Tab-separated table of C-alpha atoms in Angstrom:
chain	number	residue	atom	x	y	z
T	287	MET	CA	16.217	19.325	9.209
T	288	ARG	CA	16.940	15.679	8.258
T	289	ASP	CA	17.891	15.046	4.762
T	290	ARG	CA	16.496	15.748	1.333
T	291	VAL	CA	14.925	12.786	1.090
T	292	PHE	CA	13.023	12.957	4.252
T	293	GLU	CA	12.032	16.430	3.700
T	294	SER	CA	10.239	15.720	0.408
T	295	ILE	CA	8.640	12.559	1.380
T	296	ARG	CA	7.189	14.224	4.419
T	297	THR	CA	5.152	16.981	2.697
T	298	GLU	CA	3.798	14.142	0.435
T	299	ILE	CA	2.813	12.206	3.411
T	300	GLU	CA	1.532	15.073	5.306
T	301	ARG	CA	-0.853	15.564	2.423
T	302	ASP	CA	-2.306	12.129	2.312
T	303	ALA	CA	-2.415	10.901	6.179
T	304	ARG	CA	-5.579	9.207	6.421
T	305	PRO	CA	-5.963	6.116	8.121
T	306	VAL	CA	-5.958	3.157	6.059
T	307	GLN	CA	-7.376	-0.867	6.539
T	308	PRO	CA	-4.729	-3.322	6.392
T	309	LEU	CA	-5.599	-5.833	3.833
T	310	ARG	CA	-7.079	-9.315	4.982
T	311	PRO	CA	-4.670	-12.469	5.012
T	312	PRO	CA	-4.792	-13.551	1.609
T	313	TRP	CA	-6.378	-16.903	2.542
T	314	LYS	CA	-9.540	-14.782	3.790
T	315	ARG	CA	-9.545	-12.649	0.377
T	316	ALA	CA	-9.326	-15.645	-1.737
T	317	LEU	CA	-12.891	-16.957	-0.117
T	318	LEU	CA	-14.434	-14.347	-2.455
T	319	VAL	CA	-12.949	-16.132	-5.598
T	320	GLY	CA	-14.224	-19.440	-4.088
T	321	VAL	CA	-17.689	-17.809	-3.515
T	322	SER	CA	-17.699	-16.268	-7.065
T	323	CYS	CA	-17.020	-19.689	-8.244
T	324	LEU	CA	-19.916	-21.195	-6.174
T	325	VAL	CA	-22.127	-18.496	-7.643
T	326	LEU	CA	-21.562	-19.642	-10.911
T	327	CYS	CA	-22.362	-23.207	-10.212
T	328	VAL	CA	-25.821	-22.161	-8.581
T	329	LEU	CA	-25.933	-19.981	-11.877
T	330	ILE	CA	-25.620	-22.836	-14.048
T	331	LEU	CA	-27.985	-25.052	-12.142
T	332	VAL	CA	-30.656	-22.353	-11.838
T	333	THR	CA	-30.484	-21.216	-15.532
T	334	ALA	CA	-29.224	-24.346	-17.468
T	335	GLY	CA	-30.254	-27.092	-15.057
T	336	LEU	CA	-28.154	-30.207	-14.357
T	337	ARG	CA	-26.527	-32.450	-16.977
T	338	THR	CA	-28.838	-34.854	-18.648
T	339	ASP	CA	-26.821	-38.091	-17.595
T	340	TYR	CA	-27.011	-36.876	-13.995
T	341	ARG	CA	-28.420	-40.318	-12.878
T	342	ASN	CA	-25.105	-42.269	-13.917
T	343	LEU	CA	-22.782	-39.901	-12.081
T	344	GLN	CA	-24.624	-38.456	-9.035
T	345	SER	CA	-22.185	-38.213	-6.050
T	346	VAL	CA	-19.290	-38.469	-8.419
T	347	LEU	CA	-20.217	-35.074	-10.166
T	348	TRP	CA	-20.590	-33.612	-6.825
T	349	SER	CA	-17.150	-34.887	-5.539
T	350	VAL	CA	-15.293	-33.776	-8.767
T	351	THR	CA	-17.128	-30.543	-8.483
T	352	LEU	CA	-16.089	-30.127	-4.945
T	353	LEU	CA	-12.217	-31.146	-5.905
T	354	GLN	CA	-12.033	-28.505	-8.707
T	355	LEU	CA	-13.195	-25.608	-6.469
T	356	ALA	CA	-10.944	-26.856	-3.943
T	357	ALA	CA	-8.068	-26.736	-6.330
T	358	ALA	CA	-9.436	-23.330	-7.737
T	359	TYR	CA	-9.334	-21.862	-4.069
T	360	SER	CA	-5.884	-23.217	-3.466
T	361	LEU	CA	-4.628	-21.405	-6.307
T	362	ALA	CA	-6.407	-18.189	-5.510
T	363	ALA	CA	-4.757	-18.172	-2.000
T	364	PRO	CA	-1.143	-18.032	-2.874
T	365	ALA	CA	-1.636	-15.851	-5.968
T	366	LEU	CA	-3.033	-13.195	-3.645
T	367	ARG	CA	0.237	-13.291	-1.965
T	368	LEU	CA	1.845	-12.287	-5.047
T	369	VAL	CA	1.001	-8.759	-4.530
T	370	ILE	CA	2.047	-8.484	-0.804
T	371	PRO	CA	5.722	-7.275	-0.641
T	372	GLY	CA	7.637	-9.294	1.318
T	373	ARG	CA	5.435	-12.279	1.286
T	374	LEU	CA	5.793	-13.710	-1.699
T	375	PRO	CA	5.215	-17.680	-2.280
T	376	ALA	CA	7.888	-19.958	-3.471
T	377	ALA	CA	7.836	-20.288	-7.160
T	378	GLY	CA	8.257	-24.175	-6.255
T	379	LEU	CA	5.109	-24.006	-4.420
T	380	LEU	CA	3.027	-22.240	-7.035
T	381	ALA	CA	4.415	-24.665	-9.869
T	382	TRP	CA	3.312	-27.642	-7.331
T	383	LEU	CA	0.000	-26.373	-7.176
T	384	ALA	CA	-0.356	-25.772	-10.699
T	385	ALA	CA	0.421	-29.416	-11.336
T	386	ALA	CA	-2.107	-30.376	-8.756
T	387	GLY	CA	-4.659	-28.480	-10.403
T	388	THR	CA	-3.792	-30.061	-13.823
T	389	ALA	CA	-3.993	-33.277	-12.203
T	390	VAL	CA	-7.594	-32.706	-10.656
T	391	GLN	CA	-8.762	-31.679	-14.251
T	392	LEU	CA	-7.472	-34.584	-15.656
T	393	VAL	CA	-8.732	-37.115	-12.787
T	394	ALA	CA	-11.855	-35.355	-13.212
T	395	SER	CA	-12.366	-35.796	-16.865
T	396	ALA	CA	-11.566	-39.342	-16.791
T	397	LEU	CA	-13.701	-40.315	-13.853
T	398	ILE	CA	-16.672	-38.809	-15.363
T	399	PHE	CA	-16.013	-40.559	-18.772
T	400	ARG	CA	-15.692	-43.746	-16.893
T	401	HIS	CA	-19.051	-43.565	-15.116
T	402	SER	CA	-20.860	-41.805	-17.901
T	403	PRO	CA	-19.274	-42.048	-21.615
T	404	SER	CA	-21.173	-39.548	-23.600
T	405	PHE	CA	-19.968	-38.149	-27.382
T	406	PRO	CA	-21.144	-35.051	-29.065
T	407	PRO	CA	-23.982	-35.667	-31.909
T	408	LEU	CA	-22.250	-36.791	-35.197
T	409	GLY	CA	-20.963	-33.935	-37.340
T	410	LYS	CA	-21.269	-31.329	-34.446
T	411	GLU	CA	-18.148	-32.038	-32.713
T	412	LEU	CA	-16.632	-28.816	-33.690
T	413	THR	CA	-19.389	-26.720	-33.048
T	414	THR	CA	-19.978	-28.233	-29.526
T	415	TRP	CA	-16.193	-27.861	-29.013
T	416	VAL	CA	-16.073	-24.233	-29.744
T	417	ALA	CA	-19.537	-23.458	-27.685
T	418	CYS	CA	-17.945	-25.062	-24.615
T	419	LEU	CA	-14.809	-23.547	-24.982
T	420	SER	CA	-16.475	-20.046	-25.198
T	421	VAL	CA	-19.052	-20.465	-22.360
T	422	THR	CA	-16.193	-21.672	-19.985
T	423	VAL	CA	-14.152	-18.471	-21.014
T	424	CYS	CA	-17.143	-16.091	-20.261
T	425	LEU	CA	-17.937	-18.031	-17.149
T	426	GLY	CA	-14.495	-17.794	-15.746
T	427	ILE	CA	-14.362	-13.844	-16.457
T	428	LEU	CA	-16.476	-13.459	-13.255
T	429	PRO	CA	-13.943	-15.214	-10.822
T	430	ALA	CA	-10.967	-13.738	-12.639
T	431	ALA	CA	-12.181	-10.297	-12.400
T	432	ALA	CA	-12.852	-10.932	-8.644
T	433	ALA	CA	-9.301	-12.019	-8.094
T	434	PHE	CA	-8.069	-8.922	-9.984
T	435	VAL	CA	-10.175	-6.520	-7.883
T	436	LEU	CA	-8.784	-8.237	-4.753
T	437	GLY	CA	-5.071	-8.039	-6.308
T	438	SER	CA	-5.327	-4.438	-7.393
T	439	ARG	CA	-5.319	-3.500	-3.766
T	440	GLY	CA	-1.687	-4.712	-3.600
T	441	LEU	CA	1.461	-3.727	-5.146
T	442	PRO	CA	2.167	-5.484	-8.813
T	443	VAL	CA	5.117	-7.270	-7.255
T	444	ARG	CA	4.720	-10.361	-9.548
T	445	ALA	CA	1.867	-9.145	-11.937
T	446	ARG	CA	2.236	-11.319	-14.569
T	447	LEU	CA	2.680	-14.546	-12.350
T	448	PHE	CA	-0.510	-13.187	-10.439
T	449	GLY	CA	-2.349	-12.940	-13.706
T	450	LEU	CA	-1.541	-16.438	-14.777
T	451	VAL	CA	-2.237	-18.236	-11.445
T	452	CYS	CA	-5.452	-16.252	-10.808
T	453	GLY	CA	-6.562	-16.698	-14.632
T	454	LEU	CA	-5.789	-20.961	-14.065
T	455	SER	CA	-7.711	-20.662	-10.694
T	456	ALA	CA	-10.654	-18.949	-12.143
T	457	GLY	CA	-10.532	-21.240	-15.312
T	458	LEU	CA	-10.720	-24.206	-13.135
T	459	GLY	CA	-13.905	-22.582	-11.050
T	460	ALA	CA	-15.771	-21.888	-14.345
T	461	GLU	CA	-15.053	-25.192	-15.936
T	462	ALA	CA	-16.147	-26.913	-12.376
T	463	ALA	CA	-19.427	-24.960	-12.901
T	464	TRP	CA	-20.108	-25.874	-16.498
T	465	ARG	CA	-19.237	-29.246	-16.143
T	466	LEU	CA	-22.612	-29.649	-13.939
T	467	HIS	CA	-24.400	-28.791	-17.191
T	468	CYS	CA	-22.516	-30.126	-20.273
T	469	PRO	CA	-23.233	-33.812	-20.912
T	470	ILE	CA	-20.345	-34.535	-23.022
T	471	SER	CA	-17.429	-36.687	-21.571
T	472	ASP	CA	-15.552	-37.526	-24.641
T	473	PRO	CA	-12.012	-36.976	-23.874
T	474	LEU	CA	-11.568	-35.121	-27.304
T	475	HIS	CA	-14.289	-32.824	-26.379
T	476	THR	CA	-13.107	-32.228	-22.698
T	477	THR	CA	-10.011	-30.692	-24.145
T	478	ALA	CA	-12.346	-27.713	-24.906
T	479	HIS	CA	-12.749	-27.415	-21.357
T	480	THR	CA	-9.134	-27.824	-20.507
T	481	SER	CA	-8.205	-25.431	-23.245
T	482	ALA	CA	-10.706	-22.746	-21.783
T	483	ILE	CA	-8.616	-22.837	-18.442
T	484	VAL	CA	-5.488	-22.348	-20.156
T	485	PHE	CA	-6.787	-19.492	-22.268
T	486	LEU	CA	-7.965	-17.655	-19.245
T	487	GLY	CA	-4.531	-18.434	-17.788
T	488	ILE	CA	-2.937	-16.748	-20.755
T	489	MET	CA	-5.366	-13.693	-20.826
T	490	ALA	CA	-5.105	-13.070	-17.050
T	491	LEU	CA	-1.126	-12.938	-17.703
T	492	ILE	CA	-1.561	-10.498	-20.217
T	493	ALA	CA	-3.622	-8.462	-17.905
T	494	GLY	CA	-1.173	-8.689	-15.180
T	495	ALA	CA	1.507	-7.476	-17.690
T	496	VAL	CA	-0.882	-4.471	-18.680
T	497	TRP	CA	-1.217	-3.787	-14.716
T	498	GLU	CA	2.460	-3.814	-14.219
T	499	ARG	CA	3.164	-1.512	-17.240
T	500	ARG	CA	0.635	1.026	-16.195
T	501	HIS	CA	1.857	0.868	-12.556
T	502	VAL	CA	5.556	1.631	-13.972
T	503	ARG	CA	4.102	4.530	-16.036
T	504	ARG	CA	2.625	6.029	-12.767
T	505	LEU	CA	6.008	5.639	-10.862
T	506	TRP	CA	8.210	6.989	-13.852
T	507	PRO	CA	5.626	9.044	-16.159
T	508	ARG	CA	8.640	10.357	-18.094
T	509	THR	CA	10.795	7.911	-18.413
T	510	VAL	CA	8.573	5.051	-19.929
T	511	SER	CA	8.286	5.282	-23.944
L	1485	MET	CA	3.853	0.461	11.715
L	1486	VAL	CA	0.169	-0.144	12.821
L	1487	ARG	CA	0.037	3.542	14.222
L	1488	TYR	CA	1.259	4.628	11.047
L	1489	GLN	CA	-1.462	2.736	9.220
L	1490	ARG	CA	-3.781	4.507	11.750
L	1491	GLY	CA	-2.929	7.754	10.146
L	1492	ASP	CA	-0.135	8.818	13.054
L	1493	VAL	CA	2.099	10.941	10.686
L	1494	ARG	CA	4.783	11.303	13.408
L	1495	SER	CA	5.290	7.316	13.649
L	1496	PHE	CA	6.330	7.731	10.042
L	1497	ASP	CA	9.548	9.622	11.534
L	1498	ASP	CA	10.417	6.501	13.656
L	1499	LEU	CA	9.828	4.234	10.751
L	1500	TYR	CA	12.062	6.455	8.333
L	1501	ASP	CA	14.910	6.272	10.826
L	1502	SER	CA	14.914	2.723	11.282
L	1503	LEU	CA	14.270	1.725	7.770
L	1504	LYS	CA	16.587	4.349	6.012
L	1505	PRO	CA	20.037	2.912	6.471
L	1506	GLY	CA	19.138	-0.816	5.416
L	1507	LEU	CA	16.936	0.203	2.610
L	1508	LEU	CA	19.811	2.505	1.219
L	1509	ARG	CA	22.399	-0.096	1.683
L	1510	TYR	CA	19.957	-2.529	-0.068
L	1511	ILE	CA	19.570	-0.119	-2.964
L	1512	LEU	CA	23.094	0.834	-3.308
L	1513	SER	CA	23.805	-2.651	-3.717
L	1514	ARG	CA	21.633	-2.999	-6.662
L	1515	VAL	CA	22.132	0.111	-8.611
L	1516	MET	CA	25.762	0.998	-7.495
L	1517	ASP	CA	25.196	4.736	-7.927
L	1518	ARG	CA	24.767	6.804	-4.740
L	1519	ASN	CA	22.600	9.646	-6.533
L	1520	ARG	CA	20.360	6.994	-8.200
L	1521	ALA	CA	20.176	5.159	-4.800
L	1522	GLU	CA	18.935	8.126	-3.056
L	1523	ASP	CA	16.429	8.858	-5.754
L	1524	LEU	CA	15.096	5.320	-5.442
L	1525	LEU	CA	15.027	5.269	-1.936
L	1526	GLN	CA	12.648	8.607	-2.018
L	1527	GLN	CA	10.547	6.500	-4.684
L	1528	THR	CA	10.691	3.732	-2.163
L	1529	PHE	CA	9.502	5.746	0.661
L	1530	LEU	CA	6.543	7.328	-1.391
L	1531	GLN	CA	5.588	3.793	-2.590
L	1532	LEU	CA	5.670	2.464	0.994
L	1533	HIS	CA	3.249	5.418	1.853
L	1534	ARG	CA	0.965	4.708	-0.820
L	1535	SER	CA	0.769	1.210	0.018
L	1536	ARG	CA	0.917	1.104	3.644
L	1537	HIS	CA	-2.468	-0.889	3.815
L	1538	THR	CA	-0.504	-3.967	2.223
L	1539	PHE	CA	1.526	-4.358	5.744
L	1540	LEU	CA	-0.158	-7.048	7.392
L	1541	PRO	CA	0.109	-6.630	11.228
L	1542	GLY	CA	2.440	-9.241	12.880
L	1543	ASN	CA	4.630	-9.586	9.793
L	1544	SER	CA	8.454	-8.099	9.767
L	1545	VAL	CA	8.339	-4.624	8.690
L	1546	PRO	CA	11.971	-4.668	7.162
L	1547	ALA	CA	11.127	-7.585	5.057
L	1548	TRP	CA	8.054	-5.733	3.756
L	1549	ALA	CA	9.801	-2.608	3.147
L	1550	THR	CA	12.634	-4.318	1.344
L	1551	GLY	CA	10.054	-6.147	-0.839
L	1552	ILE	CA	8.789	-2.457	-1.961
L	1553	ALA	CA	12.451	-1.488	-2.519
L	1554	ARG	CA	13.239	-4.423	-4.604
L	1555	HIS	CA	10.033	-3.687	-6.698
L	1556	VAL	CA	10.869	0.196	-7.031
L	1557	CYS	CA	14.412	-0.913	-8.338
L	1558	LEU	CA	13.188	-3.635	-10.642
L	1559	MET	CA	10.472	-1.141	-11.944
L	1560	ASP	CA	13.003	1.251	-12.194
L	1561	LEU	CA	15.197	-1.084	-14.356
L	1562	ARG	CA	12.363	-1.815	-16.566
L	1563	SER	CA	11.587	1.545	-17.126
L	1564	ARG	CA	15.094	2.386	-18.034
L	1565	GLY	CA	15.299	-0.628	-20.676
L	1566	ARG	CA	17.372	-3.657	-21.492
L	1567	ARG	CA	20.302	-1.483	-22.001
L	1568	ALA	CA	20.393	-0.141	-18.329
L	1569	ARG	CA	20.096	-3.723	-17.289
L	1570	HIS	CA	23.334	-4.821	-18.572
L	1571	GLU	CA	24.979	-1.564	-17.390
L	1572	THR	CA	28.228	-2.675	-15.767
L	1573	PRO	CA	30.930	-0.156	-13.954
L	1574	ALA	CA	33.721	0.922	-16.253
L	1575	GLY	CA	37.125	-0.813	-15.788
L	1576	ASP	CA	38.783	1.390	-13.140
L	1577	GLU	CA	35.609	3.052	-11.651
L	1578	LEU	CA	34.826	1.836	-8.002
L	1579	PRO	CA	31.212	1.030	-7.671
L	1580	ASP	CA	29.389	2.676	-4.680
L	1581	ILE	CA	28.255	-0.563	-3.224
L	1582	PRO	CA	28.417	-1.061	0.488
L	1583	VAL	CA	31.036	-3.481	2.006
L	1584	LEU	CA	30.019	-6.332	4.384
L	1585	GLY	CA	31.019	-5.667	7.812
L	1586	GLU	CA	32.086	-9.296	8.240
L	1587	ALA	CA	34.031	-9.458	5.206
L	1588	GLU	CA	35.993	-6.275	5.633
L	1589	ALA	CA	38.257	-8.637	7.838
L	1590	LEU	CA	39.180	-10.544	4.451
L	1591	GLY	CA	40.745	-7.569	2.768
L	1592	ASP	CA	40.716	-3.812	1.870
L	1593	ARG	CA	37.441	-1.987	1.579
L	1594	GLU	CA	37.910	-1.333	-2.279
L	1595	ALA	CA	39.243	-4.824	-3.170
L	1596	ILE	CA	35.958	-6.115	-1.402
L	1597	ALA	CA	33.425	-3.457	-2.965
L	1598	LYS	CA	34.954	-4.525	-6.320
L	1599	ALA	CA	34.446	-8.262	-5.741
L	1600	LEU	CA	30.940	-7.612	-4.454
L	1601	SER	CA	29.860	-6.082	-7.473
L	1602	SER	CA	31.175	-8.585	-9.551
L	1603	LEU	CA	28.981	-11.424	-7.940
L	1604	PRO	CA	25.746	-12.161	-9.978
L	1605	ASP	CA	22.829	-10.170	-8.972
L	1606	ASP	CA	20.726	-13.025	-7.124
L	1607	ARG	CA	23.603	-14.021	-4.981
L	1608	ARG	CA	24.597	-10.486	-4.208
L	1609	GLU	CA	21.035	-9.781	-3.124
L	1610	ALA	CA	20.864	-12.573	-0.749
L	1611	LEU	CA	24.033	-11.984	0.636
L	1612	VAL	CA	23.259	-8.484	1.252
L	1613	MET	CA	19.887	-8.891	2.621
L	1614	HIS	CA	21.448	-11.335	5.316
L	1615	HIS	CA	24.619	-9.769	6.100
L	1616	LEU	CA	23.927	-6.216	5.953
L	1617	GLN	CA	20.413	-5.798	6.460
L	1618	GLY	CA	20.169	-8.533	9.104
L	1619	LEU	CA	17.186	-10.328	7.373
L	1620	SER	CA	16.541	-14.036	8.354
L	1621	PHE	CA	16.444	-16.442	5.656
L	1622	ALA	CA	12.649	-16.937	5.988
L	1623	GLU	CA	12.355	-13.051	5.319
L	1624	ILE	CA	14.466	-13.213	2.267
L	1625	ALA	CA	12.512	-16.101	0.908
L	1626	GLY	CA	9.346	-14.133	1.174
L	1627	ILE	CA	11.029	-11.313	-0.531
L	1628	LEU	CA	12.381	-12.961	-3.378
L	1629	GLY	CA	9.673	-15.827	-3.669
L	1630	ILE	CA	11.905	-18.676	-3.458
L	1631	ARG	CA	12.240	-21.336	-0.601
L	1632	VAL	CA	14.032	-20.776	2.814
L	1633	GLU	CA	16.753	-23.584	1.693
L	1634	ALA	CA	17.284	-21.697	-1.844
L	1635	ALA	CA	17.893	-18.353	0.152
L	1636	LYS	CA	20.585	-19.985	2.416
L	1637	VAL	CA	22.243	-21.492	-0.586
L	1638	ARG	CA	22.266	-18.151	-2.561
L	1639	ALA	CA	23.965	-16.368	0.394
L	1640	HIS	CA	26.206	-19.254	1.343
L	1641	ARG	CA	27.573	-19.621	-2.553
L	1642	ALA	CA	27.684	-15.703	-2.586
L	1643	MET	CA	30.042	-15.683	0.484
L	1644	GLN	CA	32.200	-18.529	-1.258
L	1645	MET	CA	32.439	-16.610	-4.480
L	1646	LEU	CA	33.435	-13.656	-2.469
L	1647	GLY	CA	36.190	-15.287	-0.778
L	1648	LYS	CA	37.550	-16.647	-4.082
L	1649	LEU	CA	37.601	-13.268	-5.756
L	1650	LEU	CA	39.292	-11.847	-2.867
L	1651	GLU	CA	41.801	-14.612	-2.929
L	1652	LYS	CA	42.325	-13.858	-6.402
L	1653	VAL	CA	42.761	-10.078	-6.023
L	1654	LYS	CA	45.307	-10.841	-3.195
L	1655	ALA	CA	47.358	-13.314	-5.424
L	1656	THR	CA	47.172	-10.673	-8.341
L	1657	THR	CA	48.628	-7.707	-5.616
L	1658	SER	CA	51.220	-10.141	-4.558
L	1659	GLY	CA	52.410	-11.311	-7.901
L	1660	GLU	CA	52.659	-7.421	-8.987
L	1661	GLY	CA	54.464	-6.706	-5.793
L	1662	GLN	CA	57.068	-9.511	-6.670
L	1663	LYS	CA	57.430	-8.269	-10.361
L	1664	ASN	CA	57.909	-4.587	-8.895
L	1665	ARG	CA	60.647	-5.727	-6.603
L	1666	LEU	CA	62.561	-7.745	-9.283
L	1667	ALA	CA	62.379	-4.699	-11.579
L	1668	GLY	CA	63.434	-2.406	-8.477
L	1669	GLY	CA	60.100	-0.792	-8.665
L	1670	PRO	CA	58.119	0.666	-5.536
L	1671	PRO	CA	56.853	-2.136	-3.224
L	1672	PRO	CA	52.875	-2.916	-3.336
L	1673	LYS	CA	50.561	-0.587	-1.379
L	1674	GLU	CA	49.707	-1.893	1.914
L	1675	ALA	CA	46.072	-2.480	2.618
L	1676	PRO	CA	44.478	0.120	5.018
C-alpha cells in the first residue's frame, strides 16, 4: 500500500497497459503538412493548369511558390510542438515566424505584380475576389486537416494557438498552390488570397478552442456547464 | 520512461515515486489546497498515462510531467470558471503552499508561505519550478512557452519580491513588538 492516489491510478494503468509508439519529432511530423501542400500544387497544375501569364514569370513563380511552401512548413513545425507538454516553443518565436510568413506573402504578391501586372476583367472585380477567397479557403482545408490529425495525437496544451498557427500555415500552402493558376496579380485582388489565409487562421483557432473544450469536458465531465 | 511506453507496468511505480513529490509541490503552489492538489495529482498521473506517447525519448521526464500537471491545473481552473480563478485565501487562513528550502533561512515558515502565496502566479510558478522542483531554466522555458532569459528573469524577480515581502513582514512584526513593549504587553513571538 502506498497512498490513495497511487492505488487508484495503478488499477487504471493495469487496465490499459498496451505499448505505445512515441510521437516522432515535430519537424518530421510537419513534413506531412508540407507534403499535403505539395499535393495541392500538383492537383491545381493537373486540374486547372498553369497561369496564363506564366511566360512573364517562369522562375519567379517557382521561387515564390517554394518560398511560400517553406514558410508554411516553418510555421507547421513549431505549431506541432504546441501539443507536446514541456516542449512548447517561445511565443516570441511564433510571432517572429508569423511576421516572416506575412512578409513572404507580401513580397510574393509584389514580385509577381512587378513581373506580370494583370487585373481582373472590368465589372467582375468582386466576383473574382470572392471566387479566389473561396477556392483558397477550400484548398486550405486539406493541409489544415492534416495538421489537426497530427496535433490530435498530442495534448491540447495550447490548443487555440496551435489552431491559429496551423491555419495560417495551411493558408500559406493553399495560397501558394492557387497562385500557380490564378493569373490576376492586381494588389487589390491579392487581398482576397491574403484574406483567405487570415480566414483559415481564425477558423482553425475556433477549431482549436472546440478541441480544448471537448478535452476539458472529458477530464471533468460533471463540472463543466 | 521508455520501458513504460513499451508497456512495462512495473516501471510506472518507479516513475510515480520519482515524480510525485515534485508534482505535488508544483500543484500545491498553484491551488494552495492539499485536498484539491491530491485530486489534481491523481488527474495528472491519469493524463500522463493516457498521453504517455507524447513523451519524446531523450527529453526531460520531469519537464514533460510538469507540463502535463500545468495543463491539468489550467483546465481545472477553466472548468471551475472565472470566479475560481480570482479566488484568494481568506485573510488569516494560511495557504497550503510549500516553502522553499533556501528561503527558510530568511524567516519563519508561515511568513514565507504567506509571502509566496501573494506573489503573482507567473513569477511564483517559475520560482517553484526552479527552486522546488530543480528544473533548469531551459526546461521551464519549454513548459511555459517562453524564452530561457524570460524564465530566468521571472524566477529572479520572484525571489526579489519574496525578499521584499519578508522584510515588510519582519518590519511589521518588530513594530508591533515595540508597541507591545511600550504598552506593557507581551513580547513578539520568536520565529521557530
